[in-house]
CSV table of C-alpha atoms in Angstrom, one decimal:
chain,number,residue,atom,x,y,z
A,27,MET,CA,-97.9,-58.4,-18.5
A,28,ALA,CA,-95.8,-59.1,-15.4
A,29,PRO,CA,-92.3,-57.6,-15.6
A,30,VAL,CA,-89.6,-60.1,-16.3
A,31,LYS,CA,-87.2,-60.9,-13.4
A,32,VAL,CA,-83.5,-60.9,-13.4
A,33,PHE,CA,-81.9,-62.7,-10.4
A,34,GLY,CA,-78.6,-61.4,-9.2
A,35,SER,CA,-76.9,-58.1,-8.4
A,36,ALA,CA,-76.1,-55.6,-11.2
A,37,ALA,CA,-72.5,-55.5,-9.9
A,38,PHE,CA,-71.9,-58.9,-11.6
A,39,THR,CA,-70.7,-58.5,-15.2
A,40,ASN,CA,-72.9,-61.3,-16.4
A,41,VAL,CA,-76.0,-59.8,-14.8
A,42,ALA,CA,-75.1,-56.3,-16.2
A,43,ARG,CA,-75.0,-57.9,-19.7
A,44,VAL,CA,-78.6,-58.9,-19.4
A,45,LEU,CA,-79.7,-55.6,-17.9
A,46,VAL,CA,-78.2,-53.6,-20.8
A,47,CYS,CA,-80.3,-55.6,-23.2
A,48,LEU,CA,-83.4,-55.0,-21.2
A,49,GLU,CA,-82.6,-51.3,-21.1
A,50,GLU,CA,-81.9,-51.2,-24.8
A,51,VAL,CA,-85.3,-52.7,-25.7
A,52,GLY,CA,-87.1,-50.7,-23.0
A,53,ALA,CA,-88.6,-53.8,-21.4
A,54,ASP,CA,-90.2,-53.8,-17.9
A,55,TYR,CA,-88.0,-55.7,-15.5
A,56,GLU,CA,-87.4,-56.3,-11.8
A,57,ILE,CA,-84.0,-57.2,-10.3
A,58,VAL,CA,-84.1,-59.7,-7.5
A,59,ASP,CA,-80.9,-59.7,-5.5
A,60,ILE,CA,-79.3,-63.0,-4.5
A,61,ASP,CA,-77.3,-62.8,-1.3
A,62,PHE,CA,-74.0,-64.5,-1.8
A,63,HIS,CA,-72.9,-63.8,1.8
A,64,VAL,CA,-75.5,-66.3,3.0
A,65,LYS,CA,-74.9,-68.6,0.0
A,66,GLU,CA,-78.3,-68.0,-1.3
A,67,HIS,CA,-77.0,-68.8,-4.8
A,68,LYS,CA,-76.4,-72.4,-3.7
A,69,GLY,CA,-79.7,-72.9,-2.0
A,70,PRO,CA,-82.5,-75.0,-3.4
A,71,GLU,CA,-84.7,-72.1,-4.5
A,72,HIS,CA,-82.0,-70.5,-6.6
A,73,LEU,CA,-80.7,-73.9,-7.9
A,74,ALA,CA,-84.2,-74.4,-9.3
A,75,ARG,CA,-83.6,-71.3,-11.4
A,76,ASN,CA,-79.9,-71.8,-12.3
A,77,PRO,CA,-78.7,-75.4,-11.6
A,78,PHE,CA,-75.1,-74.2,-11.6
A,79,GLY,CA,-75.9,-71.9,-8.7
A,80,GLN,CA,-74.7,-68.9,-10.6
A,81,VAL,CA,-76.1,-65.5,-11.6
A,82,PRO,CA,-77.9,-64.3,-13.6
A,83,ALA,CA,-81.1,-66.4,-13.7
A,84,PHE,CA,-84.0,-65.0,-15.6
A,85,GLN,CA,-87.8,-65.5,-15.5
A,86,ASP,CA,-90.5,-64.6,-18.0
A,87,GLY,CA,-93.7,-66.2,-16.9
A,88,ASP,CA,-93.0,-69.8,-16.7
A,89,LEU,CA,-89.8,-69.7,-18.7
A,90,MET,CA,-86.7,-69.9,-16.6
A,91,LEU,CA,-83.3,-69.2,-18.3
A,92,PHE,CA,-79.7,-69.0,-17.3
A,93,GLN,CA,-76.3,-68.3,-19.1
A,94,SER,CA,-76.2,-64.5,-19.7
A,95,ARG,CA,-75.7,-64.5,-23.4
A,96,ALA,CA,-78.6,-67.0,-23.9
A,97,ILE,CA,-80.8,-64.7,-21.8
A,98,SER,CA,-79.6,-61.7,-23.7
A,99,ARG,CA,-80.5,-63.3,-27.0
A,100,TYR,CA,-84.0,-64.1,-25.7
A,101,VAL,CA,-84.6,-60.6,-24.5
A,102,LEU,CA,-83.4,-59.0,-27.8
A,103,SER,CA,-85.4,-61.4,-29.9
A,104,LYS,CA,-88.6,-61.1,-27.9
A,105,TYR,CA,-88.7,-57.3,-27.8
A,106,LYS,CA,-87.1,-56.6,-31.1
A,107,THR,CA,-88.6,-53.8,-33.3
A,108,ASP,CA,-87.5,-52.4,-36.6
A,109,GLU,CA,-85.5,-49.8,-34.7
A,110,VAL,CA,-84.0,-52.0,-32.1
A,111,ASN,CA,-82.8,-55.2,-33.7
A,112,LEU,CA,-79.5,-55.9,-31.9
A,113,LEU,CA,-79.3,-59.5,-33.2
A,114,ARG,CA,-80.0,-58.5,-36.8
A,115,GLU,CA,-82.8,-61.0,-37.0
A,116,GLY,CA,-85.7,-61.2,-39.4
A,117,GLU,CA,-86.0,-60.1,-43.0
A,118,GLY,CA,-82.7,-58.4,-43.2
A,119,ASP,CA,-79.3,-59.6,-44.3
A,120,PRO,CA,-78.6,-63.0,-42.9
A,121,GLU,CA,-74.9,-62.4,-43.1
A,122,GLU,CA,-75.3,-59.7,-40.4
A,123,SER,CA,-76.7,-62.0,-37.8
A,124,ALA,CA,-73.9,-64.5,-38.6
A,125,LEU,CA,-71.3,-61.8,-37.9
A,126,VAL,CA,-73.1,-60.9,-34.6
A,127,ASP,CA,-72.7,-64.5,-33.6
A,128,VAL,CA,-69.0,-64.5,-34.5
A,129,TRP,CA,-68.2,-61.4,-32.5
A,130,LEU,CA,-70.3,-62.5,-29.5
A,131,ASP,CA,-68.3,-65.7,-29.4
A,132,VAL,CA,-65.1,-63.7,-29.7
A,133,GLU,CA,-66.2,-61.6,-26.7
A,134,ALA,CA,-67.1,-64.7,-24.7
A,135,LEU,CA,-64.1,-66.9,-25.6
A,136,GLN,CA,-61.2,-64.5,-26.4
A,137,TYR,CA,-61.9,-61.1,-24.8
A,138,ASP,CA,-63.7,-62.1,-21.5
A,139,PRO,CA,-61.2,-64.7,-20.3
A,140,ALA,CA,-58.3,-62.3,-20.8
A,141,MET,CA,-60.1,-59.3,-19.2
A,142,SER,CA,-61.6,-61.2,-16.2
A,143,SER,CA,-58.3,-63.0,-15.3
A,144,VAL,CA,-56.6,-59.7,-14.8
A,145,PHE,CA,-59.5,-58.2,-12.8
A,146,PHE,CA,-59.7,-61.4,-10.7
A,147,GLN,CA,-56.0,-61.5,-9.9
A,148,HIS,CA,-55.7,-57.8,-9.2
A,149,ARG,CA,-58.9,-57.0,-7.3
A,150,VAL,CA,-60.6,-60.2,-6.2
A,151,VAL,CA,-57.7,-62.3,-5.0
A,152,PRO,CA,-56.4,-59.7,-2.5
A,153,ALA,CA,-60.0,-59.1,-1.3
A,154,LEU,CA,-60.1,-62.9,-0.5
A,155,GLY,CA,-56.8,-62.5,1.4
A,156,GLY,CA,-54.5,-63.8,-1.3
A,157,THR,CA,-51.6,-62.4,-3.3
A,158,PRO,CA,-52.1,-61.6,-7.0
A,159,ASP,CA,-50.1,-63.9,-9.4
A,160,GLU,CA,-48.2,-61.2,-11.3
A,161,SER,CA,-46.8,-63.5,-13.9
A,162,PHE,CA,-50.3,-64.8,-14.7
A,163,ILE,CA,-51.4,-61.2,-14.9
A,164,GLY,CA,-48.6,-60.5,-17.3
A,165,GLU,CA,-49.6,-63.5,-19.5
A,166,SER,CA,-53.2,-62.4,-19.5
A,167,VAL,CA,-52.2,-58.9,-20.5
A,168,GLU,CA,-50.2,-60.2,-23.4
A,169,LYS,CA,-53.2,-62.4,-24.5
A,170,LEU,CA,-55.4,-59.3,-24.2
A,171,LYS,CA,-53.0,-57.3,-26.4
A,172,ASN,CA,-53.1,-60.0,-29.1
A,173,VAL,CA,-56.9,-59.9,-29.0
A,174,LEU,CA,-57.0,-56.1,-29.1
A,175,ASP,CA,-54.6,-56.0,-32.1
A,176,VAL,CA,-57.4,-57.9,-34.0
A,177,TYR,CA,-60.1,-55.6,-32.7
A,178,GLU,CA,-58.2,-52.4,-33.7
A,179,ALA,CA,-57.9,-53.7,-37.3
A,180,ARG,CA,-61.6,-54.7,-37.3
A,181,LEU,CA,-62.8,-51.4,-35.9
A,182,THR,CA,-60.6,-49.5,-38.4
A,183,LYS,CA,-62.7,-51.0,-41.2
A,184,HIS,CA,-66.1,-51.0,-39.5
A,185,ARG,CA,-67.8,-48.7,-37.0
A,186,TYR,CA,-68.9,-51.6,-34.8
A,187,LEU,CA,-67.7,-55.2,-34.6
A,188,ALA,CA,-70.3,-57.0,-36.7
A,189,GLY,CA,-70.5,-54.2,-39.3
A,190,ASP,CA,-71.6,-50.6,-39.4
A,191,PHE,CA,-74.5,-51.3,-36.9
A,192,VAL,CA,-74.4,-51.7,-33.1
A,193,SER,CA,-75.3,-55.2,-31.9
A,194,LEU,CA,-75.3,-57.5,-28.9
A,195,ALA,CA,-71.7,-58.3,-29.9
A,196,ASP,CA,-70.6,-54.8,-29.0
A,197,LEU,CA,-72.8,-54.4,-25.9
A,198,SER,CA,-71.6,-57.7,-24.5
A,199,HIS,CA,-68.2,-56.1,-24.0
A,200,PHE,CA,-69.1,-53.2,-21.7
A,201,PRO,CA,-69.3,-54.9,-18.3
A,202,GLU,CA,-65.8,-56.2,-18.2
A,203,ALA,CA,-64.5,-53.0,-19.9
A,204,HIS,CA,-66.2,-50.9,-17.2
A,205,TYR,CA,-64.3,-52.6,-14.4
A,206,PHE,CA,-61.1,-53.0,-16.3
A,207,MET,CA,-60.9,-49.2,-16.8
A,208,GLU,CA,-60.5,-48.8,-13.0
A,209,LEU,CA,-57.3,-51.0,-13.0
A,210,PRO,CA,-53.8,-49.8,-13.6
A,211,TYR,CA,-53.7,-52.0,-16.7
A,212,ALA,CA,-56.3,-49.8,-18.3
A,213,ALA,CA,-53.3,-48.1,-20.0
A,214,VAL,CA,-53.1,-51.1,-22.3
A,215,PHE,CA,-56.1,-49.6,-24.2
A,216,ASP,CA,-54.1,-46.4,-24.9
A,217,SER,CA,-52.3,-48.1,-27.8
A,218,TYR,CA,-55.6,-48.9,-29.4
A,219,PRO,CA,-57.3,-45.7,-30.5
A,220,ARG,CA,-60.2,-47.2,-32.5
A,221,VAL,CA,-61.0,-49.6,-29.6
A,222,ARG,CA,-60.9,-46.7,-27.2
A,223,ALA,CA,-63.3,-44.7,-29.4
A,224,TRP,CA,-65.6,-47.7,-29.8
A,225,LEU,CA,-65.7,-48.2,-26.0
A,226,GLU,CA,-66.4,-44.5,-25.4
A,227,ASP,CA,-69.2,-44.7,-27.9
A,228,LEU,CA,-70.7,-47.7,-26.0
A,229,PHE,CA,-70.4,-46.0,-22.7
A,230,ALA,CA,-72.2,-43.0,-24.1
A,231,ARG,CA,-75.3,-45.0,-24.8
A,232,PRO,CA,-78.2,-44.2,-22.4
A,233,ALA,CA,-78.8,-47.9,-21.7
A,234,VAL,CA,-75.2,-48.4,-20.8
A,235,LYS,CA,-75.1,-45.4,-18.6
A,236,LYS,CA,-78.2,-46.6,-16.8
A,237,VAL,CA,-76.7,-50.0,-16.1
A,238,VAL,CA,-73.3,-48.5,-15.1
A,239,SER,CA,-75.2,-46.6,-12.4
A,240,LEU,CA,-76.9,-49.8,-11.2
A,241,MET,CA,-73.5,-51.5,-11.0
A,242,ALA,CA,-72.0,-48.7,-9.0
A,243,ASN,CA,-74.8,-48.7,-6.5
A,244,ASP,CA,-74.4,-52.5,-5.9
A,245,PHE,CA,-70.7,-52.9,-6.0
A,246,SER,CA,-70.2,-51.6,-2.5
A,247,GLY,CA,-72.5,-54.5,-1.3
B,10,MET,CA,-87.7,-67.7,-40.1
B,11,ASN,CA,-84.5,-65.7,-40.1
B,12,TYR,CA,-83.5,-66.6,-43.7
B,13,ILE,CA,-86.8,-66.1,-45.5
B,14,ASN,CA,-87.0,-63.0,-47.6
B,15,ALA,CA,-89.2,-61.9,-50.5
B,16,HIS,CA,-87.0,-63.7,-53.1
B,17,PHE,CA,-87.1,-67.3,-51.8
B,18,VAL,CA,-89.8,-69.9,-51.1
B,19,ALA,CA,-90.4,-70.8,-47.5
B,20,ASN,CA,-88.0,-73.2,-46.0
B,21,THR,CA,-88.4,-76.5,-47.8
B,22,ASP,CA,-86.1,-78.9,-49.6
B,23,SER,CA,-86.9,-77.0,-52.8
B,24,HIS,CA,-85.4,-73.9,-51.2
B,25,ASN,CA,-81.8,-75.0,-52.0
B,26,SER,CA,-82.5,-75.9,-55.6
B,27,LEU,CA,-83.8,-72.4,-56.3
B,28,ILE,CA,-80.5,-70.9,-55.4
B,29,LYS,CA,-77.4,-71.6,-57.3
B,30,MET,CA,-74.8,-71.7,-54.6
B,31,ALA,CA,-71.2,-72.6,-54.7
B,32,PRO,CA,-70.5,-75.2,-52.0
B,33,MET,CA,-69.3,-73.8,-48.8
B,34,LYS,CA,-65.6,-74.3,-47.8
B,35,LEU,CA,-64.5,-75.3,-44.4
B,36,TYR,CA,-60.8,-74.8,-43.6
B,37,GLY,CA,-59.0,-76.8,-41.0
B,38,TRP,CA,-57.9,-80.3,-39.8
B,39,ALA,CA,-60.8,-82.8,-39.4
B,40,VAL,CA,-59.4,-84.3,-36.1
B,41,SER,CA,-59.9,-80.9,-34.4
B,42,PRO,CA,-62.9,-81.0,-32.0
B,43,TRP,CA,-63.7,-77.4,-33.1
B,44,MET,CA,-63.7,-78.4,-36.7
B,45,ALA,CA,-65.7,-81.6,-36.0
B,46,ARG,CA,-68.4,-79.5,-34.2
B,47,VAL,CA,-69.0,-77.8,-37.5
B,48,LEU,CA,-68.7,-80.9,-39.6
B,49,VAL,CA,-71.5,-82.6,-37.7
B,50,CYS,CA,-73.8,-79.6,-38.4
B,51,LEU,CA,-72.8,-79.6,-42.1
B,52,GLU,CA,-73.7,-83.3,-42.2
B,53,GLU,CA,-77.0,-82.9,-40.3
B,54,ALA,CA,-77.9,-80.0,-42.6
B,55,GLY,CA,-77.1,-82.1,-45.7
B,56,ALA,CA,-75.3,-79.0,-47.0
B,57,GLU,CA,-72.8,-79.2,-49.8
B,58,TYR,CA,-69.4,-78.3,-48.6
B,59,GLU,CA,-65.7,-78.8,-49.4
B,60,LEU,CA,-63.3,-79.6,-46.7
B,61,VAL,CA,-60.0,-77.7,-47.3
B,62,PRO,CA,-57.4,-79.5,-45.3
B,63,MET,CA,-54.8,-77.5,-43.4
B,64,SER,CA,-51.7,-78.6,-41.5
B,65,ARG,CA,-51.4,-77.7,-37.9
B,66,SER,CA,-47.8,-79.0,-37.6
B,67,GLY,CA,-47.0,-77.1,-40.8
B,68,GLY,CA,-48.3,-73.9,-39.2
B,69,ASP,CA,-50.8,-73.2,-42.0
B,70,HIS,CA,-53.0,-71.3,-39.6
B,71,ARG,CA,-50.3,-68.8,-38.9
B,72,GLN,CA,-49.6,-68.0,-42.5
B,73,PRO,CA,-50.8,-64.6,-44.0
B,74,GLU,CA,-53.2,-66.4,-46.3
B,75,HIS,CA,-55.1,-67.8,-43.4
B,76,LEU,CA,-54.8,-64.7,-41.2
B,77,ALA,CA,-56.6,-62.9,-44.0
B,78,ARG,CA,-59.5,-65.3,-43.4
B,79,ASN,CA,-59.3,-65.4,-39.6
B,80,PRO,CA,-57.1,-62.8,-37.9
B,81,PHE,CA,-57.1,-64.9,-34.8
B,82,GLY,CA,-55.1,-67.5,-36.7
B,83,GLU,CA,-57.5,-70.3,-35.7
B,84,ILE,CA,-59.6,-73.0,-37.4
B,85,PRO,CA,-62.2,-73.8,-38.4
B,86,VAL,CA,-63.1,-71.1,-40.9
B,87,LEU,CA,-66.1,-71.2,-43.1
B,88,GLU,CA,-66.3,-69.4,-46.5
B,89,ASP,CA,-69.9,-69.1,-47.7
B,90,GLY,CA,-69.9,-67.0,-50.9
B,91,ASP,CA,-68.3,-63.7,-49.8
B,92,LEU,CA,-69.0,-64.3,-46.1
B,93,THR,CA,-66.1,-65.6,-44.0
B,94,LEU,CA,-66.9,-66.9,-40.5
B,95,TYR,CA,-65.0,-68.2,-37.5
B,96,GLN,CA,-65.7,-69.4,-33.9
B,97,SER,CA,-67.1,-73.0,-34.3
B,98,ARG,CA,-70.5,-72.4,-32.7
B,99,ALA,CA,-71.1,-69.2,-34.7
B,100,ILE,CA,-70.3,-71.2,-37.9
B,101,ALA,CA,-72.7,-73.9,-36.7
B,102,ARG,CA,-75.5,-71.4,-36.1
B,103,HIS,CA,-75.1,-70.0,-39.6
B,104,ILE,CA,-75.2,-73.4,-41.3
B,105,LEU,CA,-78.3,-74.5,-39.3
B,106,ARG,CA,-80.1,-71.2,-39.7
B,107,LYS,CA,-79.6,-71.5,-43.4
B,108,TYR,CA,-80.2,-75.2,-44.0
B,109,LYS,CA,-81.9,-76.8,-40.9
B,110,PRO,CA,-83.4,-74.1,-38.7
B,111,GLU,CA,-85.4,-76.7,-36.8
B,112,LEU,CA,-82.1,-77.6,-35.1
B,113,LEU,CA,-82.1,-74.1,-33.7
B,114,ARG,CA,-85.9,-73.9,-33.2
B,115,SER,CA,-85.7,-70.5,-34.8
B,116,ASP,CA,-89.5,-70.3,-35.2
B,117,ASN,CA,-90.2,-70.8,-31.4
B,118,LEU,CA,-88.9,-68.2,-29.1
B,119,GLN,CA,-89.0,-70.2,-25.9
B,120,GLU,CA,-87.6,-73.4,-27.5
B,121,SER,CA,-84.8,-71.5,-29.2
B,122,ALA,CA,-83.9,-69.9,-25.9
B,123,MET,CA,-83.5,-73.3,-24.4
B,124,VAL,CA,-81.2,-74.3,-27.3
B,125,ASP,CA,-79.1,-71.2,-26.6
B,126,VAL,CA,-79.0,-71.9,-22.9
B,127,TRP,CA,-77.5,-75.4,-23.4
B,128,VAL,CA,-75.2,-74.4,-26.2
B,129,ASP,CA,-73.7,-71.9,-23.8
B,130,VAL,CA,-73.6,-74.6,-21.0
B,131,ASP,CA,-71.4,-76.6,-23.4
B,132,ALA,CA,-69.2,-73.6,-24.1
B,133,HIS,CA,-68.8,-72.3,-20.5
B,134,GLN,CA,-69.5,-75.2,-18.1
B,135,LEU,CA,-68.5,-78.4,-19.8
B,136,GLU,CA,-65.9,-77.8,-22.5
B,137,PRO,CA,-63.6,-75.9,-20.2
B,138,ILE,CA,-63.5,-78.9,-17.9
B,139,ILE,CA,-63.0,-81.7,-20.4
B,140,ARG,CA,-60.6,-79.9,-22.8
B,141,PRO,CA,-57.7,-79.9,-20.3
B,142,VAL,CA,-58.3,-83.6,-19.6
B,143,VAL,CA,-58.2,-84.4,-23.3
B,144,PHE,CA,-55.1,-82.3,-23.7
B,145,ASN,CA,-53.2,-83.7,-20.8
B,146,VAL,CA,-54.2,-87.4,-21.1
B,147,ILE,CA,-54.2,-87.8,-24.9
B,148,ILE,CA,-52.1,-85.1,-26.5
B,149,LYS,CA,-49.3,-84.4,-24.0
B,150,PRO,CA,-47.8,-87.9,-24.1
B,151,PHE,CA,-47.4,-87.6,-27.9
B,152,THR,CA,-45.8,-84.2,-27.7
B,153,GLY,CA,-43.3,-85.1,-25.0
B,154,SER,CA,-44.9,-83.1,-22.2
B,155,ASP,CA,-45.9,-84.4,-18.7
B,156,CYS,CA,-49.5,-84.9,-17.9
B,157,ASP,CA,-50.6,-82.5,-15.1
B,158,GLN,CA,-52.3,-85.1,-13.0
B,159,ASP,CA,-53.4,-82.6,-10.3
B,160,LEU,CA,-55.1,-80.6,-13.0
B,161,VAL,CA,-56.8,-83.7,-14.4
B,162,ASP,CA,-57.9,-84.9,-11.0
B,163,GLY,CA,-59.4,-81.5,-10.2
B,164,SER,CA,-61.1,-81.4,-13.5
B,165,ILE,CA,-62.7,-84.8,-12.9
B,166,GLU,CA,-64.1,-83.6,-9.6
B,167,LYS,CA,-65.6,-80.6,-11.3
B,168,LEU,CA,-66.9,-82.8,-14.0
B,169,LYS,CA,-68.9,-85.0,-11.6
B,170,LYS,CA,-70.7,-81.9,-10.2
B,171,THR,CA,-71.4,-80.6,-13.7
B,172,LEU,CA,-72.7,-84.1,-14.8
B,173,GLU,CA,-75.2,-84.0,-11.9
B,174,VAL,CA,-76.8,-81.1,-13.6
B,175,TYR,CA,-76.9,-82.9,-17.0
B,176,GLU,CA,-78.2,-86.0,-15.4
B,177,ALA,CA,-81.0,-84.1,-13.7
B,178,ARG,CA,-81.9,-82.3,-17.0
B,179,LEU,CA,-81.8,-85.4,-19.1
B,180,SER,CA,-84.0,-87.2,-16.5
B,181,SER,CA,-86.8,-84.9,-17.3
B,182,SER,CA,-86.1,-84.1,-20.9
B,183,LYS,CA,-85.1,-86.4,-23.8
B,184,TYR,CA,-82.6,-84.0,-25.1
B,185,LEU,CA,-80.9,-80.9,-23.6
B,186,ALA,CA,-83.2,-78.1,-24.9
B,187,GLY,CA,-86.4,-80.2,-24.7
B,188,ASP,CA,-87.8,-83.4,-26.3
B,189,PHE,CA,-86.2,-82.5,-29.6
B,190,VAL,CA,-82.6,-82.8,-30.7
B,191,SER,CA,-80.9,-79.5,-31.4
B,192,LEU,CA,-77.6,-77.8,-31.8
B,193,ALA,CA,-77.4,-77.9,-28.0
B,194,ASP,CA,-76.9,-81.7,-28.2
B,195,LEU,CA,-74.8,-81.7,-31.4
B,196,THR,CA,-72.3,-79.1,-30.1
B,197,HIS,CA,-71.3,-81.5,-27.3
B,198,PHE,CA,-70.2,-84.3,-29.5
B,199,SER,CA,-66.8,-83.4,-30.6
B,200,PHE,CA,-65.0,-82.8,-27.3
B,201,MET,CA,-66.9,-85.6,-25.6
B,202,ARG,CA,-65.7,-87.9,-28.4
B,203,TYR,CA,-62.1,-87.6,-27.2
B,204,PHE,CA,-63.0,-87.5,-23.5
B,205,MET,CA,-64.8,-90.8,-23.9
B,206,ALA,CA,-61.7,-92.4,-25.4
B,207,THR,CA,-59.8,-91.8,-22.1
B,208,GLN,CA,-59.9,-94.0,-19.0
B,209,TYR,CA,-62.3,-91.4,-17.5
B,210,ALA,CA,-65.2,-92.4,-19.7
B,211,GLU,CA,-66.6,-94.4,-16.8
B,212,VAL,CA,-67.1,-91.1,-14.9
B,213,VAL,CA,-69.7,-90.1,-17.6
B,214,GLU,CA,-71.1,-93.6,-17.8
B,215,ALA,CA,-72.0,-93.6,-14.1
B,216,TYR,CA,-74.8,-91.2,-15.0
B,217,PRO,CA,-77.5,-93.3,-16.7
B,218,HIS,CA,-79.4,-90.6,-18.5
B,219,VAL,CA,-76.2,-88.9,-19.7
B,220,LYS,CA,-74.9,-92.2,-21.0
B,221,ALA,CA,-78.2,-92.9,-22.9
B,222,TRP,CA,-78.1,-89.4,-24.4
B,223,TRP,CA,-74.4,-89.9,-25.4
B,224,GLU,CA,-75.2,-93.2,-27.1
B,225,ALA,CA,-78.1,-91.7,-28.9
B,226,LEU,CA,-75.8,-89.0,-30.3
B,227,LEU,CA,-73.3,-91.7,-31.4
B,228,ALA,CA,-76.1,-93.5,-33.3
B,229,ARG,CA,-76.7,-90.5,-35.6
B,230,PRO,CA,-75.5,-90.9,-39.1
B,231,SER,CA,-73.9,-87.4,-39.1
B,232,VAL,CA,-72.0,-88.2,-36.0
B,233,LYS,CA,-70.8,-91.7,-37.3
B,234,LYS,CA,-69.6,-90.0,-40.5
B,235,VAL,CA,-67.6,-87.3,-38.7
B,236,MET,CA,-66.2,-89.6,-36.1
B,237,ALA,CA,-64.7,-91.7,-38.8
B,238,GLY,CA,-62.3,-88.8,-39.4
B,239,MET,CA,-61.4,-88.5,-35.6
B,240,PRO,CA,-59.1,-91.3,-34.5
B,241,PRO,CA,-59.0,-91.3,-30.7
B,242,ASP,CA,-55.3,-90.4,-30.6
B,243,PHE,CA,-55.8,-87.4,-33.0
B,244,GLY,CA,-53.7,-89.3,-35.5
B,245,PHE,CA,-50.5,-89.0,-33.5
B,246,GLY,CA,-50.2,-92.8,-33.1
B,247,SER,CA,-50.5,-93.6,-36.8
B,248,GLY,CA,-48.1,-90.8,-37.8
B,249,ASN,CA,-50.9,-88.7,-39.3
B,250,ILE,CA,-50.0,-85.8,-37.1
B,251,PRO,CA,-52.6,-83.0,-37.7
């Protein structure tokens, strides 16, 4: 079977999300870099893979997918085993897969916007020659704290977000968290001990460590 | 099938009658597009449910009773037995997985992946563009705030580029995930319902395949039923403020 292909550099959080799923299930995969400097992402070849001209795109035989969480679901579903069932699909408790869906959407729609806004203003805007909007950063940090209040309470009751089992919902958080910890605002997490412990647990996973090393190699590019 | 286990018959209409279930409860205000997203799925599934109305202007969603259900203080919230769910698309998936898995294509890995792709396109590409237009053009005039026209104009430009992708997709596929209707299509209805009530509807109508797809959605009985509870002004004009 030909390895599946992931299009886009590991440095991108949305690409890293897919890579950690592939690592968790032990699938054979190949990363194909897309050169943003020459606008390869907006060229016809890549647009045929991802019509929004974004990364990641994903290919398995003649199946072409985009949107990182959709790709992640496919990977975890295709390669799932009794031991590695990160969507909680199959014969088990259907309530578990519903809770995975809830917390994956919380990650996508509550956590990610707050985290990525701060990173974008603090790191990306100056790199593009602009000045960070400090008041927008302040608002984003406040939103993040409101979200983390809920996470702290949740993780006080359960070891992981969807229950006492790790799932895609947890793993989906690590790419933004990885970059956020390099910012001065990382101190926000000091007030949330259960969240900190949960993140440290995620970062200790072999699959996450592997992807973090891929992200570090690519980030300088 | 995700919901089959040793105790139940394979997914047929007799499935539901073998299980004595209390009707599900859905908390919120029916005019909310997040609420309506779930209502359409409940109607498509033919599931028994009870709508528990809440008052947004009364701040019901911020009360401790509701925060106990959803610590984010948002609606909709679904109670299904002792399972409490929030985030509209997660609720929708649960309902369809349980009652109408063909709308998720749960038994076909490639098709369900396409459903997931286009559900996320709604969440990450389309809704973030049309939501601020709906908020600025419909809601703000009623709440005494000024419409941010620059934001609306910018959103409309982004929308046109996004609609090109939809038009290309729907030119080669009857519905978004393939030649079958799915959650990917249904999830789009509720925000589009309000967008299409604005003067910017013509922007969508300029794309013939998108227009035909939209009209097909409007023709579905589930959509007609839910739309009846969604006045184009969210109820502000008639004094039924949510």
